[in-house]
Short mmCIF file of C-alpha atoms and ligand atoms in Angstrom, two decimals:
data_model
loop_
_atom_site.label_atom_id
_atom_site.label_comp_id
_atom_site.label_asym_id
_atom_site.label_seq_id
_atom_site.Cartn_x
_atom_site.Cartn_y
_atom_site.Cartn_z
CA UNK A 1 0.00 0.00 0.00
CA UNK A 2 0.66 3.96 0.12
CA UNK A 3 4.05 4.12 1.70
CA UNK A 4 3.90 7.08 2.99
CA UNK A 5 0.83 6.55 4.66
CA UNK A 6 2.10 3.12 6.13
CA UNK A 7 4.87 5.30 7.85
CA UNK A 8 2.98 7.55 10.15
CA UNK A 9 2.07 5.30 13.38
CA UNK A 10 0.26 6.82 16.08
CA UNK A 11 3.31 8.44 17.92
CA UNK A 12 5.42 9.35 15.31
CA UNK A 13 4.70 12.88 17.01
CA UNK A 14 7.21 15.08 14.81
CA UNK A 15 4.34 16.97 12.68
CA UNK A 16 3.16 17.50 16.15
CA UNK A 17 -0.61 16.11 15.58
CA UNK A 18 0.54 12.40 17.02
CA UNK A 19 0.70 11.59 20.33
CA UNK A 20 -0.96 9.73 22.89
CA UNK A 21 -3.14 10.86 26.10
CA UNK A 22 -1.83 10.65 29.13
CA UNK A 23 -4.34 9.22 31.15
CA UNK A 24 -7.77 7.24 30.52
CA UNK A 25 -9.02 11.05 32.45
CA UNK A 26 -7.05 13.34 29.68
CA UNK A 27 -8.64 10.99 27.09
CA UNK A 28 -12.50 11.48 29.19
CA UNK A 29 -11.64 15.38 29.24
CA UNK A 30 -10.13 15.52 25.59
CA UNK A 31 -13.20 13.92 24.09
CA UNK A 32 -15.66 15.43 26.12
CA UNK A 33 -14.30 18.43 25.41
CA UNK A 34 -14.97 17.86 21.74
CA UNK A 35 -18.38 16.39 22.46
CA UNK A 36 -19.51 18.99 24.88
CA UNK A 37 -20.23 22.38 23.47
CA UNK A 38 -22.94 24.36 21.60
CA UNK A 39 -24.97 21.38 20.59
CA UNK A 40 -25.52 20.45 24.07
CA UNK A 41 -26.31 24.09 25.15
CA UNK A 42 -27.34 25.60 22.05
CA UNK A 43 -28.62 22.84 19.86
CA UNK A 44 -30.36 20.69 22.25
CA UNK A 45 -33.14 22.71 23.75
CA UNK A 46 -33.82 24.46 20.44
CA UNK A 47 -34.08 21.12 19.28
CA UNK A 48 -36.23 20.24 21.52
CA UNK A 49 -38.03 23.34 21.17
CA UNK A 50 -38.58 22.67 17.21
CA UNK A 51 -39.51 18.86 18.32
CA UNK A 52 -42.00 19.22 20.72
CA UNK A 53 -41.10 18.55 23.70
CA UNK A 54 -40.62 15.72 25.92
CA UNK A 55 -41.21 13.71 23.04
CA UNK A 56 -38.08 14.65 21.69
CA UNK A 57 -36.22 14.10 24.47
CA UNK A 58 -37.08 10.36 25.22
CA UNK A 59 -36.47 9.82 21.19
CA UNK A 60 -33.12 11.54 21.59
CA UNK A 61 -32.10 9.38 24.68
CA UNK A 62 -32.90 6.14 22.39
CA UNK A 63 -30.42 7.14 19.84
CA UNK A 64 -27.72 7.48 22.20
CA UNK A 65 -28.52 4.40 24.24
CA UNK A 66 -29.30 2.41 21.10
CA UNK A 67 -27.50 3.89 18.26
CA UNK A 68 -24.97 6.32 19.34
CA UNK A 69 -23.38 4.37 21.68
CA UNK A 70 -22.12 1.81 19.86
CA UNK A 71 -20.93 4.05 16.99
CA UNK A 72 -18.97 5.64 19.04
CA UNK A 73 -17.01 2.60 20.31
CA UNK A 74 -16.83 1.66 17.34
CA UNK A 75 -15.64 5.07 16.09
CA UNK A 76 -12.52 4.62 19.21
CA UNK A 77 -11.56 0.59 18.05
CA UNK A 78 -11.18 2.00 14.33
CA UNK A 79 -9.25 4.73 15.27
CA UNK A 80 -7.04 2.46 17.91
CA UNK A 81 -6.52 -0.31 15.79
CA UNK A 82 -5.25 1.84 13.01
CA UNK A 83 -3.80 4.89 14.57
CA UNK A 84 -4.94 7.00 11.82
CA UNK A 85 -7.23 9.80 10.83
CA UNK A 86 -10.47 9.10 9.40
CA UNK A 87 -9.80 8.25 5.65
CA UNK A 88 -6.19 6.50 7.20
CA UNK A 89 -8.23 4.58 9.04
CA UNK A 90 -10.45 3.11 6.44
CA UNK A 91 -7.44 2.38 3.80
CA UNK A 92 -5.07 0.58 6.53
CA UNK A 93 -8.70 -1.30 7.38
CA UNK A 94 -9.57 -2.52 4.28
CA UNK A 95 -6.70 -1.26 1.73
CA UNK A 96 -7.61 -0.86 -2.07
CA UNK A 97 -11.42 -0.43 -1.54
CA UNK A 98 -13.69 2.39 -1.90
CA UNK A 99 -14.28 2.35 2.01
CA UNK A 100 -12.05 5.71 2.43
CA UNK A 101 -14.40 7.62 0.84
CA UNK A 102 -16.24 7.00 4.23
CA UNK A 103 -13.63 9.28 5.80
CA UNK A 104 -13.59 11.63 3.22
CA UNK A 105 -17.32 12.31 3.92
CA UNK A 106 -16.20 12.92 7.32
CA UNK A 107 -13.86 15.60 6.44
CA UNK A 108 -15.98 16.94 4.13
CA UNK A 109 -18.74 17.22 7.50
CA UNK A 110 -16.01 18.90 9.45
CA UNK A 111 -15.65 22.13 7.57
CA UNK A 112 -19.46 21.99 6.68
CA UNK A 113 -20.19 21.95 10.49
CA UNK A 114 -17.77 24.24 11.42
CA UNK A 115 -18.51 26.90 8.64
CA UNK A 116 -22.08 27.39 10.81
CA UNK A 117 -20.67 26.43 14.17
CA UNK A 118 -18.18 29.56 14.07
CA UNK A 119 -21.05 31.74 13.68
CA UNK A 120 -22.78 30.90 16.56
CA UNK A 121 -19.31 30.78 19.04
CA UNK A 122 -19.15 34.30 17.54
CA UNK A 123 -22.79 35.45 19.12
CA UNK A 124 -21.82 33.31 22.54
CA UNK A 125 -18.33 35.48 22.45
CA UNK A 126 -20.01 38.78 21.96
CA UNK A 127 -22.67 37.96 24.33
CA UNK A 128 -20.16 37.86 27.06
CA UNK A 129 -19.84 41.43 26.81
CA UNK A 130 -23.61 42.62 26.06
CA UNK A 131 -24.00 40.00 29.61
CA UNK A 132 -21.90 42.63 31.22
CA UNK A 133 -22.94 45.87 29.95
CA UNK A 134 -26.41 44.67 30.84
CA UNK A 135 -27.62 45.50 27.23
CA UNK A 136 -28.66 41.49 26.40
CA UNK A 137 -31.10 41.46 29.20
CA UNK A 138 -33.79 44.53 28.07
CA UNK A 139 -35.92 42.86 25.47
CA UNK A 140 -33.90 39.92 25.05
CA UNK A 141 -35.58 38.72 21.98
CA UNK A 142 -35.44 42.12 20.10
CA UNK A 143 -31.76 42.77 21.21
CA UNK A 144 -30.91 39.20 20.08
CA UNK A 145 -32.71 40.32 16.57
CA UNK A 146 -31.03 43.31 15.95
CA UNK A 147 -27.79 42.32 16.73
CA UNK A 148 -27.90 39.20 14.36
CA UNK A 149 -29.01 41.27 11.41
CA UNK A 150 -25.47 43.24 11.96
CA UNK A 151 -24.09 41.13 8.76
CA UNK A 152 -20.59 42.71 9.22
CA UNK A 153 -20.58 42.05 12.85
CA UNK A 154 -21.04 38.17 12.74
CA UNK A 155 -18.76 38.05 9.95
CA UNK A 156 -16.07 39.74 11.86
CA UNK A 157 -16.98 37.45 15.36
CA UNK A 158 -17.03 34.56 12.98
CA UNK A 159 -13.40 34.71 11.98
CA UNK A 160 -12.23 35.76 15.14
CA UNK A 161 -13.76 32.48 16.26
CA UNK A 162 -12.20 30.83 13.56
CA UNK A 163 -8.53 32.61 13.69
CA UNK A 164 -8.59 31.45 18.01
CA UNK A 165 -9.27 28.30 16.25
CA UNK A 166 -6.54 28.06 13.49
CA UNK A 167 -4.21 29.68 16.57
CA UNK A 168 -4.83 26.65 18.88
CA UNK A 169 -4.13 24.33 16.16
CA UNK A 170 -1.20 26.09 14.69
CA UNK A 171 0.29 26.88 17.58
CA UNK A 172 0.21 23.04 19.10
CA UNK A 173 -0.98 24.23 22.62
CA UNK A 174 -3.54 21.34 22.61
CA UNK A 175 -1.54 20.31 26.15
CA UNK A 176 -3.31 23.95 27.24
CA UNK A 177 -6.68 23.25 25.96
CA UNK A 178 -6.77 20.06 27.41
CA UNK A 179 -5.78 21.13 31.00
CA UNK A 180 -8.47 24.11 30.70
CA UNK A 181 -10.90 21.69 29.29
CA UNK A 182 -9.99 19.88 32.81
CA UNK A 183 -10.68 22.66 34.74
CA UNK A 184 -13.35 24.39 32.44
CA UNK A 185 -15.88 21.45 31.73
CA UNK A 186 -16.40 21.09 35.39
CA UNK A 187 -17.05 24.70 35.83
CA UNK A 188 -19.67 24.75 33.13
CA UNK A 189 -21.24 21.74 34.75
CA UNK A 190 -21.60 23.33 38.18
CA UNK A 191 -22.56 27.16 36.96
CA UNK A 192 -25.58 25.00 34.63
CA UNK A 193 -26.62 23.33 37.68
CA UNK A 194 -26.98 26.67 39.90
CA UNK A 195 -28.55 28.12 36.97
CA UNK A 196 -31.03 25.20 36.44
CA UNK A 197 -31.88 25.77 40.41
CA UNK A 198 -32.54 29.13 40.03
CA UNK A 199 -34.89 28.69 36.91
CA UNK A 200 -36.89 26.09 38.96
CA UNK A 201 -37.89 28.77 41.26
CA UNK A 202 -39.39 31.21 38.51
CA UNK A 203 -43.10 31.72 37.96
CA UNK A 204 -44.01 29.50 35.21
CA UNK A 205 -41.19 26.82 35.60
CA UNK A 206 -43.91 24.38 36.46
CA UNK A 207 -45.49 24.63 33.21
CA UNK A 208 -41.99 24.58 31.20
CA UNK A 209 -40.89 20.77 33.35
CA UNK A 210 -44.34 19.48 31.75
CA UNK A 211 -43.22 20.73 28.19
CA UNK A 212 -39.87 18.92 29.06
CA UNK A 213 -40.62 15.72 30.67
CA UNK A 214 -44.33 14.66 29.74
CA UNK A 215 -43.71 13.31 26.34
CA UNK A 216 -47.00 13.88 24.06
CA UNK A 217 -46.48 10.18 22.86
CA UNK A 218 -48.72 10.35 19.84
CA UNK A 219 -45.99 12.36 18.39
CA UNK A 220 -43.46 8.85 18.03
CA UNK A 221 -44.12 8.06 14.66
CA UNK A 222 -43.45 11.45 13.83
CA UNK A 223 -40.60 10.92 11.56
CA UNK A 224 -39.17 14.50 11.13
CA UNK A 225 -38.63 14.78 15.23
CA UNK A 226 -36.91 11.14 14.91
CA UNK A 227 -34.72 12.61 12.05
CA UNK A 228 -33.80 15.19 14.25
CA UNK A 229 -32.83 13.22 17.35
CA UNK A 230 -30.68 10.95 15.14
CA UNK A 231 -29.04 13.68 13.94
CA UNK A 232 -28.57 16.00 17.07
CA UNK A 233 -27.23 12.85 19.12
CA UNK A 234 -24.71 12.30 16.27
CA UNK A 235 -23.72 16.22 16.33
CA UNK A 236 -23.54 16.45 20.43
CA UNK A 237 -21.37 12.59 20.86
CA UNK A 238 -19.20 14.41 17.97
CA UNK A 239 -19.85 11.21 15.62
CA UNK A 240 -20.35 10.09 12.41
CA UNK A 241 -17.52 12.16 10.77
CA UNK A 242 -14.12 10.49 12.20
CA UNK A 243 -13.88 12.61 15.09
CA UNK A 244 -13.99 10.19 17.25
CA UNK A 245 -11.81 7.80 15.18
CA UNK A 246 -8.85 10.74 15.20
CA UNK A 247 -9.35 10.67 18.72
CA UNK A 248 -8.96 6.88 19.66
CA UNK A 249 -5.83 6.80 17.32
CA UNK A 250 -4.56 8.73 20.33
CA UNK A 251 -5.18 6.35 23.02
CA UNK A 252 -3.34 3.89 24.30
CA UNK A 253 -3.52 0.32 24.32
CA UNK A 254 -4.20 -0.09 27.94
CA UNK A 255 -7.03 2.48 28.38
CA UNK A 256 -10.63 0.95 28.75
CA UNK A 257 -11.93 2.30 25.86
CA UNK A 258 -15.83 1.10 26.73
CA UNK A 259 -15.67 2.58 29.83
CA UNK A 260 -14.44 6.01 28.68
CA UNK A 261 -16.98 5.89 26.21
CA UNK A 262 -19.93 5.61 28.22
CA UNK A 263 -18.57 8.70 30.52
CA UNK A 264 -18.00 10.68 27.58
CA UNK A 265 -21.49 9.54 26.55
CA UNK A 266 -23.05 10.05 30.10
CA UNK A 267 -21.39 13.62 30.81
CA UNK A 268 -22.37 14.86 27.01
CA UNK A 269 -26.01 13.73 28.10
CA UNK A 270 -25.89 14.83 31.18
CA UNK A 271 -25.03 18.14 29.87
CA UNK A 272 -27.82 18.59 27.30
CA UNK A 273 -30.37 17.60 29.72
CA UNK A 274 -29.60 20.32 32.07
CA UNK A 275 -29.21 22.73 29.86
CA UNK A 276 -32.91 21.99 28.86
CA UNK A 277 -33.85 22.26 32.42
CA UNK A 278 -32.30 25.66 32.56
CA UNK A 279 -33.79 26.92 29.21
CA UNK A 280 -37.26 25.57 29.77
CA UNK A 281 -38.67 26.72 33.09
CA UNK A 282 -36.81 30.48 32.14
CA UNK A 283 -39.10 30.49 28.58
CA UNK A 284 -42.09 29.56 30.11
CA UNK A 285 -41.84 32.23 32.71
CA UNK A 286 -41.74 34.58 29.85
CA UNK A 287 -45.49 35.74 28.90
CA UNK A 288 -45.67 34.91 25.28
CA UNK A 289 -42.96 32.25 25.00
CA UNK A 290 -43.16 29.53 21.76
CA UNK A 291 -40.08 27.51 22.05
CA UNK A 292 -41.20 26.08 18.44
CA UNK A 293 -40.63 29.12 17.05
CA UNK A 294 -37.26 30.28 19.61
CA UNK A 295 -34.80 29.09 16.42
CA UNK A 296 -30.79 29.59 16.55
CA UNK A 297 -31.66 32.57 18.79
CA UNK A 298 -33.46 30.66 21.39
CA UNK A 299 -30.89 30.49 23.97
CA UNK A 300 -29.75 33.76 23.54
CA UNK A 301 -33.47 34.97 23.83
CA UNK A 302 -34.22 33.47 26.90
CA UNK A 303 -31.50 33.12 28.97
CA UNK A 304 -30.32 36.93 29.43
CA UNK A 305 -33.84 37.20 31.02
CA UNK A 306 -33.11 34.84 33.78
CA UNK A 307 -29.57 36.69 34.21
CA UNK A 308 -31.72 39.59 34.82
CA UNK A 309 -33.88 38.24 37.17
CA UNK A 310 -30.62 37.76 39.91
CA UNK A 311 -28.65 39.35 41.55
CA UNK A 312 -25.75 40.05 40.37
CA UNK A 313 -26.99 38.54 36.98
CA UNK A 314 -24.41 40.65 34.98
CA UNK A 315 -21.36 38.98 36.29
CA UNK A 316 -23.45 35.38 35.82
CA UNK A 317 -24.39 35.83 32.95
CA UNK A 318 -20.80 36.70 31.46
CA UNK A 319 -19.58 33.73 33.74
CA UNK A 320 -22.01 31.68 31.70
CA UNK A 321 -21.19 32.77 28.11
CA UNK A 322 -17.11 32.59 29.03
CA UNK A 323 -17.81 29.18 29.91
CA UNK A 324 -19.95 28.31 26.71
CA UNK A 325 -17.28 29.65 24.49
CA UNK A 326 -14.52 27.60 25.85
CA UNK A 327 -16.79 24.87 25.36
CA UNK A 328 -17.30 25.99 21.48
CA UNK A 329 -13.53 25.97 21.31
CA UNK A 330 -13.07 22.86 22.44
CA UNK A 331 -15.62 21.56 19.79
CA UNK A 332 -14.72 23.61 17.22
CA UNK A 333 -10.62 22.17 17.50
CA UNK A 334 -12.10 19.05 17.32
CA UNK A 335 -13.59 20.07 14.04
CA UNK A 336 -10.96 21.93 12.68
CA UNK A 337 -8.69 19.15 13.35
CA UNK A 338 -10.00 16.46 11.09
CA UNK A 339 -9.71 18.00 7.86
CA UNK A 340 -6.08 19.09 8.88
CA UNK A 341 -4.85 15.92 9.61
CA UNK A 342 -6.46 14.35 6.80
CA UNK A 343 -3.69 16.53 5.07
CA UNK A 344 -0.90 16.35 7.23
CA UNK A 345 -1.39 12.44 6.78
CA UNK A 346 -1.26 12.98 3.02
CA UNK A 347 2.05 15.00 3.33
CA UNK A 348 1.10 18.66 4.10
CA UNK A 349 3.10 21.06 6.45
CA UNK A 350 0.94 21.38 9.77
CA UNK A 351 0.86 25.21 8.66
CA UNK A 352 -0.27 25.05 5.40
CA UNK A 353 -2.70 22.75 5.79
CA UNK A 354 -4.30 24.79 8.70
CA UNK A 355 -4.36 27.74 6.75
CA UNK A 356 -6.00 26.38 3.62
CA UNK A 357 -8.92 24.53 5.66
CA UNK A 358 -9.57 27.62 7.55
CA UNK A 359 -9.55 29.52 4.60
CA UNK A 360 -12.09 27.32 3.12
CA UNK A 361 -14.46 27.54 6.84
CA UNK A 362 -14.17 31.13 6.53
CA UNK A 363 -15.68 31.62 2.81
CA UNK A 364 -18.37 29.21 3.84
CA UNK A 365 -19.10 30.62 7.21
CA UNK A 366 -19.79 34.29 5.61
CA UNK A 367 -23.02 32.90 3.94
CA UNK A 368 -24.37 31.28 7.45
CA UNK A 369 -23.01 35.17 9.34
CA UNK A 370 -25.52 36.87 7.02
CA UNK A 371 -28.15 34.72 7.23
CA UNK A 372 -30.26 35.70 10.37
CA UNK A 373 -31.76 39.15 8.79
CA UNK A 374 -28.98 40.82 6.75
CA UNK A 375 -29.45 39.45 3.63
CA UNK A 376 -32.97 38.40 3.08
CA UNK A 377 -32.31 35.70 0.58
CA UNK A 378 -30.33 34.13 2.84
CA UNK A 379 -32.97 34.59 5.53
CA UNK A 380 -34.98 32.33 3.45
CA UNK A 381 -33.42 30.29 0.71
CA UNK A 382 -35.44 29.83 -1.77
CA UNK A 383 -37.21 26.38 -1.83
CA UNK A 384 -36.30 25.63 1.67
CA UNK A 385 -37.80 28.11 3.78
CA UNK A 386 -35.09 28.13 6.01
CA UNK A 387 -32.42 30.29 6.83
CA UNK A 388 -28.79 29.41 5.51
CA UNK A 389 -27.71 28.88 8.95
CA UNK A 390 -30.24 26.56 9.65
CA UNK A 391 -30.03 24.99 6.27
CA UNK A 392 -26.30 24.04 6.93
CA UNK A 393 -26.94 22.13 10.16
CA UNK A 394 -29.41 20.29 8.96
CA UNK A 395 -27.64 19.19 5.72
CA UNK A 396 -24.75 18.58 7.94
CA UNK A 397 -26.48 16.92 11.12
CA UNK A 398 -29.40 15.18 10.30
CA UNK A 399 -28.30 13.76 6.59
CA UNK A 400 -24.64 13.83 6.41
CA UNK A 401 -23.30 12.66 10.00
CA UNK A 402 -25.93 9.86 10.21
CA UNK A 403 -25.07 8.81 6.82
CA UNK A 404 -21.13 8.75 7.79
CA UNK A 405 -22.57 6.93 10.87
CA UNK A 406 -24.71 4.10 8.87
CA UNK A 407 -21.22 3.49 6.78
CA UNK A 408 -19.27 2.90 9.87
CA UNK A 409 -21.05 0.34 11.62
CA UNK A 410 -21.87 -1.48 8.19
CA UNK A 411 -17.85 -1.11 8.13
CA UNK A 412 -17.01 -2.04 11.75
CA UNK A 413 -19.97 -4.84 11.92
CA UNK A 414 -19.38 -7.06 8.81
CA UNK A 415 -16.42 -5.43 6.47
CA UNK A 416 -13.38 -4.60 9.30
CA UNK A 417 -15.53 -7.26 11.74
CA UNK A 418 -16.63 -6.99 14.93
CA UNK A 419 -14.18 -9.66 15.81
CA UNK A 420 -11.49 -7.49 15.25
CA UNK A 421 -12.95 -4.67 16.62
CA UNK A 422 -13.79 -6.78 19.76
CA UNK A 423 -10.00 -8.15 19.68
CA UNK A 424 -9.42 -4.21 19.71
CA UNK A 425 -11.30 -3.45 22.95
CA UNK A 426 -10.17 -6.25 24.61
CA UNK A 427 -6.72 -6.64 24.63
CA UNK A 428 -5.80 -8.90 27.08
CA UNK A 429 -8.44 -11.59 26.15
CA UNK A 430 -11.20 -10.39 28.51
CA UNK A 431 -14.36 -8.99 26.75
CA UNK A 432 -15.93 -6.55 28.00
CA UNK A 433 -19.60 -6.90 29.64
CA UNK A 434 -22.22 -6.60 27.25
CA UNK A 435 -19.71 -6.95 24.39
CA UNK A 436 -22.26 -9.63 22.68
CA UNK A 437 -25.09 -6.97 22.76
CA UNK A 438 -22.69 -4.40 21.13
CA UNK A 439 -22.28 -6.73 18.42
CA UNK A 440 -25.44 -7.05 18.00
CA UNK A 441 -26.45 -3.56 18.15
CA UNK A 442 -23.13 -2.41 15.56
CA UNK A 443 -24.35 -5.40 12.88
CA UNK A 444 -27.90 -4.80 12.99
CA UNK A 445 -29.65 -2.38 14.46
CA UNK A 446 -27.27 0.75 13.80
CA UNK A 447 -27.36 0.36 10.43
CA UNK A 448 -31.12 -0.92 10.37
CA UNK A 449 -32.23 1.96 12.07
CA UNK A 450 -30.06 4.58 10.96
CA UNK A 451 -31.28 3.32 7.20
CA UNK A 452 -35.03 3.66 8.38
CA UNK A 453 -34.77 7.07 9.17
CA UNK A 454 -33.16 8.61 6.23
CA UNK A 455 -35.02 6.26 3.97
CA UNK A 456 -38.50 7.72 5.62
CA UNK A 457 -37.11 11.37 6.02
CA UNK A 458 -36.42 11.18 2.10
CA UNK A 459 -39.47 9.77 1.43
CA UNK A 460 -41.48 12.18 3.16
CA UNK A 461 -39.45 15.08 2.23
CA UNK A 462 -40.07 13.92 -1.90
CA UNK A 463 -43.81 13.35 -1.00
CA UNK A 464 -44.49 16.79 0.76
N1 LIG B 1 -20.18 17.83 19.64
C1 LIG B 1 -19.93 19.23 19.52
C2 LIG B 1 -21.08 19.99 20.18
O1 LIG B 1 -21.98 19.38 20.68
C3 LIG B 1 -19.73 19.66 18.09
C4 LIG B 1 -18.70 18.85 17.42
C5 LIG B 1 -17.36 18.86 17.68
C6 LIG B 1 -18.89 17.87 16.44
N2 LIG B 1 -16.73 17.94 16.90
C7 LIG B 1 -17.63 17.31 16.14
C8 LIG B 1 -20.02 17.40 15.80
C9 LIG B 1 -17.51 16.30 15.21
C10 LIG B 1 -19.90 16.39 14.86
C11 LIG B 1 -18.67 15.84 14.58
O2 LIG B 1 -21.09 21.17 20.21
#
């Protein structure tokens, strides 16, 4: 095979992208830093907002249990096993087959995603300062409006979202980012918890648990909300796109790679669930308050009105957003670093390479940036009546990282094996509890399912 390719093991270190983690708790951190970020605090109630309800929540928590899950150890024994990035992974898999093109979706996902995700990390960075200067919190909704129509103002927060990005990358301080991850993640987790008990104590938060918990279960067949839960539990666990596989070609041979996964699994859920019970209670305390219609602005609608409501909700509130945009960083590395490595792996200088993919993020981010009342075709592109913003992560979330996702089990589960992959995850000989119902769950039921949807979503979307 590719020489070249053959060459780079997972240490070889000297383009500075190789390495291993340190500990099975650097690993945890590292990819729940990726995993954790705006889809969890951003993403997931306006998700749930556009879903319904409660009903999208318990659908969401299937995925994950059910679908996600295994993906993602799967995602980890691929990227062990061949200490690669995504489309490395694939060709030292199963060389001279078409099966890299798997990866190249991925990295084609990663500067799709990012191009929108930069966008909103820009309003989360600027909303650390409106927090402060108290202007976020009078008339959220209409503040959050006009400020998003400011076309040269999210393209300008945009890139400098993207050039932090390209910095971190560039500059190799991933060792920094991962010990503020340490330090950060935990932070966010205990400032969303104070928050959530704050909201529970607002006039109205009664109403918004209902909305949250009691699922309206006539709703379960709805296939669009389904669609959408596939897709946002593939965008929060950071699968589906090689992520994940980049990630375990990091780790070393003696971590527990099931167990990590189900922390990273159980913090990223843990996190989106709060974050619902923060944004929830706070809307429906708010006379007037649709969350079907709250949109990409939802969070930033609602939750400057619960700042306002405390004291010393300033301070809290720019707590908050500092903590939400190291989150986005740590997410948006993550994304920035697939693509990158899938050149550095193909013979690119580290610099280079980061340059030209940001390059690329930044020329598709300014469409998304003008999107939310600037430009008014891109308010509403024609034929989808949906903003280019939205457009994006839908294109990206629910069609192409579910689609990456339904290639990788077929891959792991009957092409690669799930011997091998089990061989992978147990090194020593001892196979890990419930190792027989991963199997079954990576061979038939990923791909099964993950088929089902998109072949129903298509279908509907053609009918209607
Ligand atoms: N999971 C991150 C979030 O919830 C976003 C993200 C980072 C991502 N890396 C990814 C999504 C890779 C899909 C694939 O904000």
């Amino acid at each position: 095979m590719n020489d070249a390719l053959s060459q780079q093991g997972p240490v070889s270190g000297e383009a500075g992208t190789r390495g291993s983690w340190g500990s099975s708790f650097g690993f945890i951190m590292a990819a729940a830093g990726s995993a954790v970020g705006l889809g969890n605090i951003w993403g997931f109630p306006m998700q749930v907002g556009k879903g319904g309800g409660a009903i999208f929540v318990l659908l969401y928590l299937c995925c994950v249990v059910f679908i996600c899950f295994p993906i993602l150890v799967a995602e980890l024994a691929l990227g062990r096993a061949s200490g690669r990035d995504p489309i490395g992974a694939f060709q030292v898999t199963s060389p001279a087959t078409p099966w890299w093109l798997v990866g190249a979706l991925g990295v084609t996902a990663g500067v799709g995603i990012l191009s929108f995700y930069c966008v909103i990390a820009g309003w989360t960075l600027a909303y650390i300062w409106y927090s402060l200067s108290g202007a976020a919190g009078q008339n959220p909704p209409a503040f959050f409006g006009a400020f998003v129509a400011d076309g040269g103002k999210n393209v300008f927060l945009s890139f400098v979202v993207l050039a932090i990005t390209a910095g971190i990358i560039l500059g190799g301080v991933r060792e920094g980012i991962e010990k503020a991850s340490k330090l950060m993640m935990p932070a966010l987790f205990a400032i969303l918890i104070l928050l959530g008990v704050r909201a529970l104590f607002l006039p109205g938060a009664a109403e918004g648990l209902v909305y949250y918990l009691k699922p309206d279960l006539r709703e379960i067949a709805n296939i669009s909300v389904l669609n959408a839960a596939l897709g946002q539990a593939f965008f929060s666990l950071s699968l589906g796109m090689g992520a994940i596989i980049t990630y375990g070609s990091y780790l070393s041979k003696k971590t527990n790679a099931v167990g990590s996964a189900a922390w990273v699994a159980g913090l990223d859920t843990m996190v989106a669930l709060l974050a619902g019970f923060v944004v929830f209670p706070v809307g429906f305390s708010i006379s007037g308050f649709n969350p079907a219609e709250g949109g990409p602005g939802l969070i930033f609608a609602v939750l400057p009105s619960l700042f306002s409501s405390m004291p010393g909700g300033a301070l809290f509130g720019a707590a908050f957003f500092v903590l939400l945009s190291l989150a986005a960083l740590t997410s948006a590395i993550s994304l920035l670093e697939v693509p990158t490595a899938s050149l550095v792996d193909r013979g690119w200088r580290r610099g280079k390479a980061v340059l030209l993919m940001t390059a690329l993020v930044a020329a598709i981010a300014v469409p998304s940036a003008l999107s939310q009342g600037a430009v008014p075709w891109l308010a509403k592109v024609p034929g989808t009546g949906m903003d280019f913003l939205s457009l994006m992560a839908v294109v990206w979330n629910n069609w192409a990282l579910p689609i990456g996702g339904l290639f990788i089990s077929i891959f792991v589960g009957w092409v690669w094996g799930a011997d091998k992959a089990l061989a992978e995850l147990a090194p020593e000989g001892k196979i890990f509890p419930g190792a027989r119902l991963w199997v079954f769950l990576i061979r038939y039921v990923c791909p099964l399912a993950i088929l089902f949807v998109i072949v129903m979503t298509a279908r509907g979307m053609f009918a209607g």
